[in-house]
Amino acid sequence: MPDDRHEPDLPEPYRLACVVTDGTVSEGIAAQSRAINLGFHMSEPDADFLSHFARYVAGQRLWAVQGSPDSRELPGLPVATLSSYDQTINTGHGHLEPADFITDVTVRPTHRRRGILRGLIGHDLAVARRSGLSMAALTATEGAIYGRFGFGVSTQNQSVEVTSDGRFVLSHQPEGSVEMVAPDQIDELRLDVFRGFHHSHRGSHGRLDWWVDFASGRWNYETQQPDRRVRSAIHRDRQGRPDGVVSYRIAEDHGSTMTMTVDDFIAENADAELGLWEFLASVDLVTTVKASKVNPETPLPWALRDPRVVRFTRRSDLTWVRILDVAAALRARGWDHAGSVALHVIDPLEWCTGTYRIDVAAPGETAEVARVEDAAAATIGIAALGSLYFGGVGARALAGAGQLRGTAEQVQEIGRLFATDDLPHCISAF
Ligand SMILES: CC(C)(COP(=O)(O)OP(=O)(O)OC[C@H]1O[C@@H](n2cnc3c(N)ncnc32)[C@H](O)[C@@H]1OP(=O)(O)O)[C@@H](O)C(=O)NCCC(=O)NCCS
C-alpha cells in the first residue's frame, strides 16, 4: 500500500480511496476499470478485459475518487481515477532513475472542472515525493493539461511514412541479419532487447508487462481482443545476438496499395534500425510503412539513396516529466559537459522553489548541487527544467520562449552545461 499520509485536497463531497490490486478481479477493480473505460470512451469491460486489467495493474496505486453517497448517478463507480506505479527513466549515461509513472487519469464528464484532477494529481505527487522519488512522468491526451502541475515535455514522438517501393535502396549494407519469428514465441527476447535499449537510450521510459502481450498480438488493449494480424521480425548482430525486434500489422486491403503499421520497433543500434527498416520496406504488396516513436536522430534518410522515401509526418510530445526533487534529479543525470551555473527554480506547487548552484567538474562526473542565495541567478520554471534536463530542447530555445530568463552569457553557459551528445529517445507510451 502507498504511503498516503498526505491529506488529499479534494472539494466537497469527494473522498479518495485506494483500490487493492493483487492481480485478481474484485468489485473495486471492476468499478475502476469501468470508470477508466468511460473516461477514455472505450467499450464497457467484459470478463476477459477485466482479468487482463486486474493482472496489468497488480501492485499499482489505483486512486479512486468517490462522489456523494446520496448520488443516483452510476452507483458504485468512482467519479475519477488515477493510477501510478514505480518504473525507471534513463537519465543519461545508462543511469535508470526510479520515477512515479502516472496513467489512467479520468474525471467523469458530469464532475469536470471542479478541481478533482488538481486534488488527485497533487496527492499522488505528494505521496511519490514523500517516498523519495525524484521525478514523475506521464503521457498526455491533451497538451494543455499538465504544464500547470510542473510537467514539461521530456521526449518527442516522431512519426514517419516510408514509401516501400523500388525507391527504397540503402546506400550501404547494415551489419547483421533479419529473420521472421512467431510473434508469441519471443517474449524473453523482446524483454532482453528492450532492456538493452532502455539502458542505452537517454529518455527511455521503462515498460510494464502488458506491452509484451500487445507486441506479440496476444492482447490489444484498445480492441479488447487478440490481434492475429501481428507479425514480428528480429535483427541479429554479426555474432548472432538479437539487438532489434519489430512488430507490425498490414491492413486488410485487397487493392494494390497496402499499408503496414509498425506497432513496436526496438533497435539497440543503427545497424539493427536500418536492417529492420530494410526488411519492412521489402515486404511485397506493401507500398507504405507507417511508424511512430521513431528515433529523433534516425540515420534512415541519410542511409537511403533517395532520402525523400522517408516523410516525417508528425512530431509531438510523447512523455512529460515533473521533477520532484531538483538536487536528487540533477545528481542522477548523465552530464556530457563540465560547467558551473546557478538556477533559480520556480515551482507552482512550491516543493522545488529555490536557487541551486550546479557544478559538474568534468564530463561524466556526478553534479554537485547546493541550495544557495543568488539574486542574480537565471530563472526557470520547474516544467521547463524537466524539458531542459533531458536535452531535447536547448537553453536558447527556452530563453526565446520566455521559459528561461537570464543574461545572454547565463543562457549560453546553461546551454553548454545541459547540452547532451544524444537526443532523448523514448519508445514506450503508458
Ligand atoms: C483532463 C481531465 C482529467 C481534467 O479533470 P478536471 O477534474 O476537470 O480538472 P480540474 O478541474 O482539476 O482542473 C485543474 C486545472 O486544469 C485545467 N484543465 C483541466 N482539463 C483541461 C484540459 N483538457 N485542457 C486544458 N486545461 C484543462 C482546468 O481549467 C484547471 O485550471 P486552473 O486550475 O488554472 O483553473 C478530465 O477532463 C478528463 O477526464 N478528460 C478525459 C480523459 C483524459 O483526457 N484524461 C487525461 C489523460 S492524460
Tab-separated table of C-alpha atoms in Angstrom, residues 15-16 19 61 82 96 98 131 155 177 182 223 238 240 252 307 328 381 419 427:
chain	number	residue	atom	x	y	z
A	15	ARG	CA	-13.436	11.281	-0.984
A	16	LEU	CA	-10.324	9.401	-2.056
A	19	VAL	CA	-8.165	0.143	-4.618
A	61	ARG	CA	-1.506	2.647	-6.731
A	82	LEU	CA	-5.652	7.932	-11.397
A	96	LEU	CA	17.975	4.280	-14.609
A	98	PRO	CA	13.129	5.307	-10.348
A	131	SER	CA	8.565	8.069	-0.825
A	155	THR	CA	10.672	13.264	-25.156
A	177	SER	CA	20.750	-10.291	-40.406
A	182	ALA	CA	6.409	-16.269	-34.439
A	223	THR	CA	-9.850	-3.532	-29.389
A	238	ARG	CA	27.275	-10.227	-36.538
A	240	GLY	CA	24.056	-13.699	-33.825
A	252	GLU	CA	-6.651	-5.922	-44.863
A	307	PRO	CA	16.046	10.410	-48.796
A	328	ALA	CA	18.424	14.451	-6.495
A	381	GLY	CA	10.087	27.114	-14.129
A	419	ALA	CA	23.760	20.042	-23.866
A	427	ILE	CA	9.619	4.189	-27.472
